[in-house]
Coordinates of C-alpha atoms and ligand atoms in Angstrom, one line a residue:
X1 CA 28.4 2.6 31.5
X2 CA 27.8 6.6 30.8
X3 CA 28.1 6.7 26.7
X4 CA 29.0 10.2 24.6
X5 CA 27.9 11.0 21.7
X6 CA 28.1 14.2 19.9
X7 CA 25.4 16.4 20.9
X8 CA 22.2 15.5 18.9
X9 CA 20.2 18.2 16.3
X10 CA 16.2 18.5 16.2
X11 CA 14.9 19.1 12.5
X12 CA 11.5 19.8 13.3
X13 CA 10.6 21.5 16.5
X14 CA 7.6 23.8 17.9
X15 CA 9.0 26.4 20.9
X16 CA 5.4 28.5 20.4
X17 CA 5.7 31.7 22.1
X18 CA 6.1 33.8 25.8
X19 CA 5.2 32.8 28.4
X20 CA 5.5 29.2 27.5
X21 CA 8.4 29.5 25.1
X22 CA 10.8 29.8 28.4
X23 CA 10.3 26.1 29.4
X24 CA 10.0 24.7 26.0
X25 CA 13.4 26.0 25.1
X26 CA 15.0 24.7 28.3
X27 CA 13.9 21.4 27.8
X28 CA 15.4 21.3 24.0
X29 CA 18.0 23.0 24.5
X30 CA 19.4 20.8 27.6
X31 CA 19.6 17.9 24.9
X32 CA 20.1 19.1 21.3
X33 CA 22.8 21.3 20.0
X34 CA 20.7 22.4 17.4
X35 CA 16.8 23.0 16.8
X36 CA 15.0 23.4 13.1
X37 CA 12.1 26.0 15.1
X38 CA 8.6 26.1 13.4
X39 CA 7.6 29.1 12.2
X40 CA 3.6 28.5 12.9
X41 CA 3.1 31.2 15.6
X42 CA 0.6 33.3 15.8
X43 CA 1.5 35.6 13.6
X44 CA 3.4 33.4 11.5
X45 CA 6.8 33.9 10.8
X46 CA 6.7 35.5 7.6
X47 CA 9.0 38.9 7.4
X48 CA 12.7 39.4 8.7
X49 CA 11.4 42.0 11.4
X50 CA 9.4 38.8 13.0
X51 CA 12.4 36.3 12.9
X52 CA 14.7 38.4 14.2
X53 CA 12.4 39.2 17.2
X54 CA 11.5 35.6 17.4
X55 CA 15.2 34.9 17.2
X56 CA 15.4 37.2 20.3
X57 CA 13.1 35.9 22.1
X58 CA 14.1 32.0 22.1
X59 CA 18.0 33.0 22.8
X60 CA 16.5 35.3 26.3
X61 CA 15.0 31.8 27.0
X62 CA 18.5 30.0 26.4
X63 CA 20.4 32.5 28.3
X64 CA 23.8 32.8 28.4
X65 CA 26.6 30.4 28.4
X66 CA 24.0 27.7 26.8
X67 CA 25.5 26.5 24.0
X68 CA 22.1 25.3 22.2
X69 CA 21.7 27.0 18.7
X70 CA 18.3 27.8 17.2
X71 CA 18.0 27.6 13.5
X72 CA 15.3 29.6 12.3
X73 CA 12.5 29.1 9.3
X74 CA 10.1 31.1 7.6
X75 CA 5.8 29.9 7.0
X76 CA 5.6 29.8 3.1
X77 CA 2.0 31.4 3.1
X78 CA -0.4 32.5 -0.1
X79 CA 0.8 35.9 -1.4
X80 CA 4.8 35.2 -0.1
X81 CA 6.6 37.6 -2.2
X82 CA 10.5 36.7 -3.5
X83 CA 11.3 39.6 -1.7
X84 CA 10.6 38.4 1.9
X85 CA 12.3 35.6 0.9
X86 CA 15.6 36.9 -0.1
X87 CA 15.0 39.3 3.6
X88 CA 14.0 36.3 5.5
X89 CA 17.6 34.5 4.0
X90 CA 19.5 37.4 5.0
X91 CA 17.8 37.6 8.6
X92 CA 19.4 33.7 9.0
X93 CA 16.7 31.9 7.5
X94 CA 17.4 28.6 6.7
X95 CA 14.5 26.8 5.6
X96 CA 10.7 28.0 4.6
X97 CA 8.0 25.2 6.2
X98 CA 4.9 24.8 3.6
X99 CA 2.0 23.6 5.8
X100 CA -1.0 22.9 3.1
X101 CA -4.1 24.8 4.3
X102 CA -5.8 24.1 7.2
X103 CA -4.2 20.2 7.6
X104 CA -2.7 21.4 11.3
X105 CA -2.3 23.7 14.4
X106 CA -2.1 27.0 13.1
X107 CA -2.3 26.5 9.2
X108 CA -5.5 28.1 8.2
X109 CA -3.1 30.6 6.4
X110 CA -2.0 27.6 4.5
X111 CA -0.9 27.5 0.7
X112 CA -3.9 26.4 -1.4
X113 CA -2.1 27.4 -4.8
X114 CA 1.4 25.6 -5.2
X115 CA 2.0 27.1 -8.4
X116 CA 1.0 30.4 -7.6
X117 CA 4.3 30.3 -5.2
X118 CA 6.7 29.5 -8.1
X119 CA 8.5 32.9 -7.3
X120 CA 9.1 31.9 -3.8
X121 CA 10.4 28.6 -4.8
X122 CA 13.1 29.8 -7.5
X123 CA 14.5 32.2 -5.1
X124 CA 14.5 29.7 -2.1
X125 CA 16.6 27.6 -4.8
X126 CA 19.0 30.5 -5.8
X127 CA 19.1 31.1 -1.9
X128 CA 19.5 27.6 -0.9
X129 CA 17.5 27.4 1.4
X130 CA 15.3 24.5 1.7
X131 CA 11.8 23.5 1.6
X132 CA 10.1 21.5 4.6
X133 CA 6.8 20.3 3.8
X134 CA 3.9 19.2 5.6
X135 CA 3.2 17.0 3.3
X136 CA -0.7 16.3 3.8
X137 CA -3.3 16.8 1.1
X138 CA -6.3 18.7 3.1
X139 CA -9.7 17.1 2.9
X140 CA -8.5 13.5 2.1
X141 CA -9.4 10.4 4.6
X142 CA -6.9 11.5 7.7
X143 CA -4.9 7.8 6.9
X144 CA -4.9 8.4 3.2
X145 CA -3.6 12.8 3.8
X146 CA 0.3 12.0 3.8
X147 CA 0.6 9.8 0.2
X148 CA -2.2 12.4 -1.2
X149 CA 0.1 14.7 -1.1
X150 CA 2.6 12.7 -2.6
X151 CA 1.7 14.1 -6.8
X152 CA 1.9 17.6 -4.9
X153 CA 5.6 17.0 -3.8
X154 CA 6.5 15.3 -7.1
X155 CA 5.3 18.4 -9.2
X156 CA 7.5 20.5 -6.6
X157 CA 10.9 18.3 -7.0
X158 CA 10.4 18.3 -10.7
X159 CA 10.1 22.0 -11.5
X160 CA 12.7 23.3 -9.0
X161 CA 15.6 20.8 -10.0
X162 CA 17.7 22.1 -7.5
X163 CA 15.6 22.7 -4.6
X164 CA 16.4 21.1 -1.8
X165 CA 13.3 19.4 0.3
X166 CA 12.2 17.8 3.3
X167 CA 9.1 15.8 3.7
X168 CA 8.7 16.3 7.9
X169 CA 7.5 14.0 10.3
X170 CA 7.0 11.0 7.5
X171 CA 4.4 8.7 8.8
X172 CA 3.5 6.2 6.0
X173 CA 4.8 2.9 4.2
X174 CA 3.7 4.6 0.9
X175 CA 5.6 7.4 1.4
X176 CA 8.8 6.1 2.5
X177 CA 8.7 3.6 -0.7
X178 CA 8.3 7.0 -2.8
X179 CA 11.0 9.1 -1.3
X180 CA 13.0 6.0 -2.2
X181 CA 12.2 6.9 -5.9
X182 CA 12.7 10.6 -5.6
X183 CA 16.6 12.4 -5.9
X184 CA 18.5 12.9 -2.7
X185 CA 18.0 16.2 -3.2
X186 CA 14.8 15.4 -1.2
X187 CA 15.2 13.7 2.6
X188 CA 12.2 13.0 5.0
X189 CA 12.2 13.6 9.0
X190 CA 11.0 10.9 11.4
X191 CA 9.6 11.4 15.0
X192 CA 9.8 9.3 17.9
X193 CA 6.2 8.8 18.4
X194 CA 5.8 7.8 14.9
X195 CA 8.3 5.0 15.5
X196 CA 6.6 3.9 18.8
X197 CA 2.6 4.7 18.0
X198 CA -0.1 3.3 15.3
X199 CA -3.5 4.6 15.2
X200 CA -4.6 2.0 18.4
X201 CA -2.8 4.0 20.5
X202 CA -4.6 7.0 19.7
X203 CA -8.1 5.5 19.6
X204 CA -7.9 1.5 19.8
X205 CA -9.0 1.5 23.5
X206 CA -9.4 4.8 25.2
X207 CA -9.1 8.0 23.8
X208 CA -5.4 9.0 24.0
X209 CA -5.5 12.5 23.0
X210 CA -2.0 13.2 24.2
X211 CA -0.9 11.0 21.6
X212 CA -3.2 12.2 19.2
X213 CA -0.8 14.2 16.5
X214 CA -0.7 15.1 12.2
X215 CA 0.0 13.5 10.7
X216 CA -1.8 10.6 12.9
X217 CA -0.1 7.2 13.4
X218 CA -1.2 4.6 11.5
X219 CA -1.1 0.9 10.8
X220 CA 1.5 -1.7 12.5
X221 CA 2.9 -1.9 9.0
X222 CA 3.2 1.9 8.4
X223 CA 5.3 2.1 11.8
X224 CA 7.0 -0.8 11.1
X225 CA 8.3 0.5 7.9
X226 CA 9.3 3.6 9.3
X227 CA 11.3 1.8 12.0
X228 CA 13.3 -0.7 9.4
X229 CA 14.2 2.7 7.5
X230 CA 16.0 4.2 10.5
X231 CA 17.7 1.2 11.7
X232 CA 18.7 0.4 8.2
X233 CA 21.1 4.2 8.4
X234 CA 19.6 5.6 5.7
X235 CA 21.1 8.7 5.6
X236 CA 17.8 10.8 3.9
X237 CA 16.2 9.8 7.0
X238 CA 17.0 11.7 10.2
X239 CA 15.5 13.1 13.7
X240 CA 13.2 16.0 13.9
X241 CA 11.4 15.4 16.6
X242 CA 7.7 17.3 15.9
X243 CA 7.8 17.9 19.5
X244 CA 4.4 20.2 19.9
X245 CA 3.6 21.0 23.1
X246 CA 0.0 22.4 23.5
X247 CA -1.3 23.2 27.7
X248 CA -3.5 20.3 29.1
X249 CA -6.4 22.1 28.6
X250 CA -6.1 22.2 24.7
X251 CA -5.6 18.7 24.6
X252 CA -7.9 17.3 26.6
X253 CA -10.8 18.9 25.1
X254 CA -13.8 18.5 23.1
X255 CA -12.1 20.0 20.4
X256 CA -8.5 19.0 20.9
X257 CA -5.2 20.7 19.6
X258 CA -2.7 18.0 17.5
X259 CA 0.5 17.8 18.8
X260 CA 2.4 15.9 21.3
X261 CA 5.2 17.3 23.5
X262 CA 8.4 15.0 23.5
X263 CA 11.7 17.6 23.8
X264 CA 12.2 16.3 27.0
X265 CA 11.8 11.9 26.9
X266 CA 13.2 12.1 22.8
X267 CA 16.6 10.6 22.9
X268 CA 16.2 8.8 26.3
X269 CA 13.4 7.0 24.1
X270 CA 15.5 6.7 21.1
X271 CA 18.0 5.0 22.8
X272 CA 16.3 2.5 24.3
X273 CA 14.2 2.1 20.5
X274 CA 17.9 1.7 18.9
X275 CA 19.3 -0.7 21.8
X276 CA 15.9 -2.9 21.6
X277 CA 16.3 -3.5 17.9
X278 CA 20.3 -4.6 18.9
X279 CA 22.7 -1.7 17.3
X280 CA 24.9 0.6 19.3
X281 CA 24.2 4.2 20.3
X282 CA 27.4 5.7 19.1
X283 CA 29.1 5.7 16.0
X284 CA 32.9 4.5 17.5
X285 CA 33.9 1.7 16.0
X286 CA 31.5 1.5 13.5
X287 CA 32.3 1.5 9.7
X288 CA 30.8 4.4 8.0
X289 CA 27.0 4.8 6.9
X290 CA 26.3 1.9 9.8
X291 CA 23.2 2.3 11.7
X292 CA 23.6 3.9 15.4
X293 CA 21.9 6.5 17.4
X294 CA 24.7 9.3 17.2
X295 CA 24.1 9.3 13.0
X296 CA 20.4 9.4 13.2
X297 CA 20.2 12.5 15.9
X298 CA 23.7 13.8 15.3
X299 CA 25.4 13.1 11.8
X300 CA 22.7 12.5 8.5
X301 CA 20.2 15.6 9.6
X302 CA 22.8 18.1 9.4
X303 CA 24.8 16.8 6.4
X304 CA 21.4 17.5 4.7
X305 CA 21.4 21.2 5.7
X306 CA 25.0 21.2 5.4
X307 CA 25.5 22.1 8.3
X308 CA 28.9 21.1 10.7
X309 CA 28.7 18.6 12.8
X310 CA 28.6 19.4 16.5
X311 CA 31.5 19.5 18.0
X312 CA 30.5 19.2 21.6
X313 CA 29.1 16.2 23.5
X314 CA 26.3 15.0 25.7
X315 CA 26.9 12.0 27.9
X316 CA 23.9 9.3 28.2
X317 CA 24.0 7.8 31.8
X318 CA 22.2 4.5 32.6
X319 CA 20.3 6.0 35.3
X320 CA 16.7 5.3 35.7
X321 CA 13.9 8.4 36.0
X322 CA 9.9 8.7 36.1
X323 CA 8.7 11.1 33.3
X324 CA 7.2 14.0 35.4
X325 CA 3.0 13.9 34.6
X326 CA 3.7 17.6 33.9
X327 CA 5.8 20.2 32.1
X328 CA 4.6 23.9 33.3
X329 CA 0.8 22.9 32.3
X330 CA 2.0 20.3 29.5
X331 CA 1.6 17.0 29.6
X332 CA 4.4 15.2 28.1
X333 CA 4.9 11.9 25.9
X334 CA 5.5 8.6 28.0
X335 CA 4.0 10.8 31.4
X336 CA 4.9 8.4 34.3
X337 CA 6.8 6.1 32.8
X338 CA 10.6 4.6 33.5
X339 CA 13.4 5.6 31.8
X340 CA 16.5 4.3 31.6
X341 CA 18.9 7.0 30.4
X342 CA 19.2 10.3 31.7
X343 CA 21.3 13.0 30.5
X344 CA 24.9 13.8 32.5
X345 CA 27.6 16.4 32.0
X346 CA 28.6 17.8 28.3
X347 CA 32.0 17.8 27.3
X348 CA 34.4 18.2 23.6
X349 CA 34.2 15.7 21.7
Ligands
LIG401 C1 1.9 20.8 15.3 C2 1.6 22.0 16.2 O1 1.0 21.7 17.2 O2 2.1 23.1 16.0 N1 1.0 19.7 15.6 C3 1.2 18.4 15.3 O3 0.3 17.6 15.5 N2 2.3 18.0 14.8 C4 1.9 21.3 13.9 C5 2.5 20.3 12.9 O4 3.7 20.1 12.8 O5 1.7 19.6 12.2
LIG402 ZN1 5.4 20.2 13.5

């Protein structure tokens, strides 16, 4: 039986630039309503001049009559001054993404100096506009990055009392236990390979670069913990897909790029992960603050950003496809494998 659910939002997304920005866009915008977009392009997204061109650039690639809606961020980098802050705001910023130096793609313009930012932060607060951080402290053991960062977030939540944060793409037991303790001013994002991944996967057999991401997967017990917080509904944890596609090329390399590309298989694979573990996709029926697909992709990410819930829907059909091995050059997560839902027409909901 087809199911509807209101048109699901990414919170964390990479659409990198012309020419392979045209296809990245397609394939998120023929399943999300909404996308947070990365700033980390090369340049960075750092003035209004560059967002609003960026802006342009991804809506040529949605064309016309697409309903899909980008939502655009900023790259908090040394020497950020309030100023571009309160420019990038007015351009239709609505978040600022702090990568720590040099812990990802892209991020060797990194912040190295929290403190030194604090004029940054205050306005981003007065602004509200919120933080997402990359939330990995650079040079630590790659397993031990994500809770090493952890006293760096803290000192962040503590002397801006009202900003609002996101620690992206969460990937450790340690650090879903200490967003737990921290004000719900501060929410984390989850991935779909993080819930479906640990570190064997990347290099327990063969090397698996195309699952080979930052932050890395990790133990049984770190996934596990990251699945039981988004079947249990928590509402501070919601979808942003990190989907980061890099060409073949990159990735299969001697020095390969981080980053695995999953706009396309995302809620297909969702639904199934939701469905496995025995709770419905759609929020019908349910009480509120239940568990379900439709609040994780559709419902707690933008209550966060306060942001209105989509209005339109996408219908899930039960009909089986092969992922292609291939997407314009990039190789996509779950390549060659069965899927059971496929997306059909869109509709009001
Ligand atoms: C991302 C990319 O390729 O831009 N890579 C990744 O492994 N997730 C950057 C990021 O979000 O860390
Ligand atoms: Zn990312």
């Amino acid at each position: 039986m087809p199911v509807s659910l209101r048109a699901p939002d990414d919170f964390h997304v990479h659409f990198r630039q012309p020419p392979l920005l045209g296809t990245i866009v397609s394939d998120t915008a023929r399943w999300f309503g909404r996308a947070l977009v990365m700033p980390n392009t090369v340049p960075p997204i750092t003035t209004a001049d560059r967002l609003a061109a960026y802006r342009r650039d991804i809506e040529a690639a949605v064309g016309e009559g697409c309903p899909f809606e980008p939502l655009l961020t900023f790259k908090v980098v040394q020497g950020l001054a309030d100023e571009q802050v309160r420019a990038l705001a007015a351009a239709g910023a609505i978040g600022g993404k702090l990568y720590p130096q040099g812990v990802t793609t892209h991020s060797e313009d990194g912040v190295f100096d929290v403190a030194s930012l604090a004029a940054v932060f205050e306005a981003m607060e007065e602004l509200d506009l919120v933080l997402e951080i990359h939330a990995e402290a650079p040079g630590a053991f790659s397993l031990d990055r994500e809770i090493a960062y952890l006293p760096t977030v803290e000192w962040i939540v503590r002397r801006f009392s009202h900003l609002r944060i996101v620690i992206e793409h969460v990937s450790s037991r340690d650090m879903l236990a200490a967003l737990a303790d921290l004000p719900p001013r501060v929410a984390a994002t989850v991935t779909v390979h993080h819930l479906l991944l640990t570190l064997d996967d990347v290099i327990g057999g063969d090397l698996r670069p195309h699952h080979f991401c930052k932050p890395i997967a990790k133990r049984s017990a770190d996934r596990d913990a990251l699945c039981a917080a988004v079947l249990s509904g928590d509402p501070r944890v919601f979808f942003g897909s990190d989907s980061a596609p890099h060409p073949r090329s990159a990735k299969e390399s001697d020095c390969g790029c981080a980053g695995i590309y999953t706009a396309p298989v995302a809620v297909p694979l969702l639904a199934e992960f939701f469905e496995r573990a025995g709770l419905p996709l759609t929020e019908s029926a349910l009480p509120p603050q239940s568990a379900c697909l439709e609040s994780f992709v559709s419902r707690w990410g933008a209550e966060f950003y306060r942001l209105p819930l989509n209005e339109r829907t996408i219908t899930l059909s039960e009909s089986q496809w092969v992922v292609p091995d291939d997407y314009d050059g990039v190789v996509p997560f779950r390549s060659g494998a069965k899927l059971r839902y496929d997306i059909a027409t869109g509709g009001e909901a």
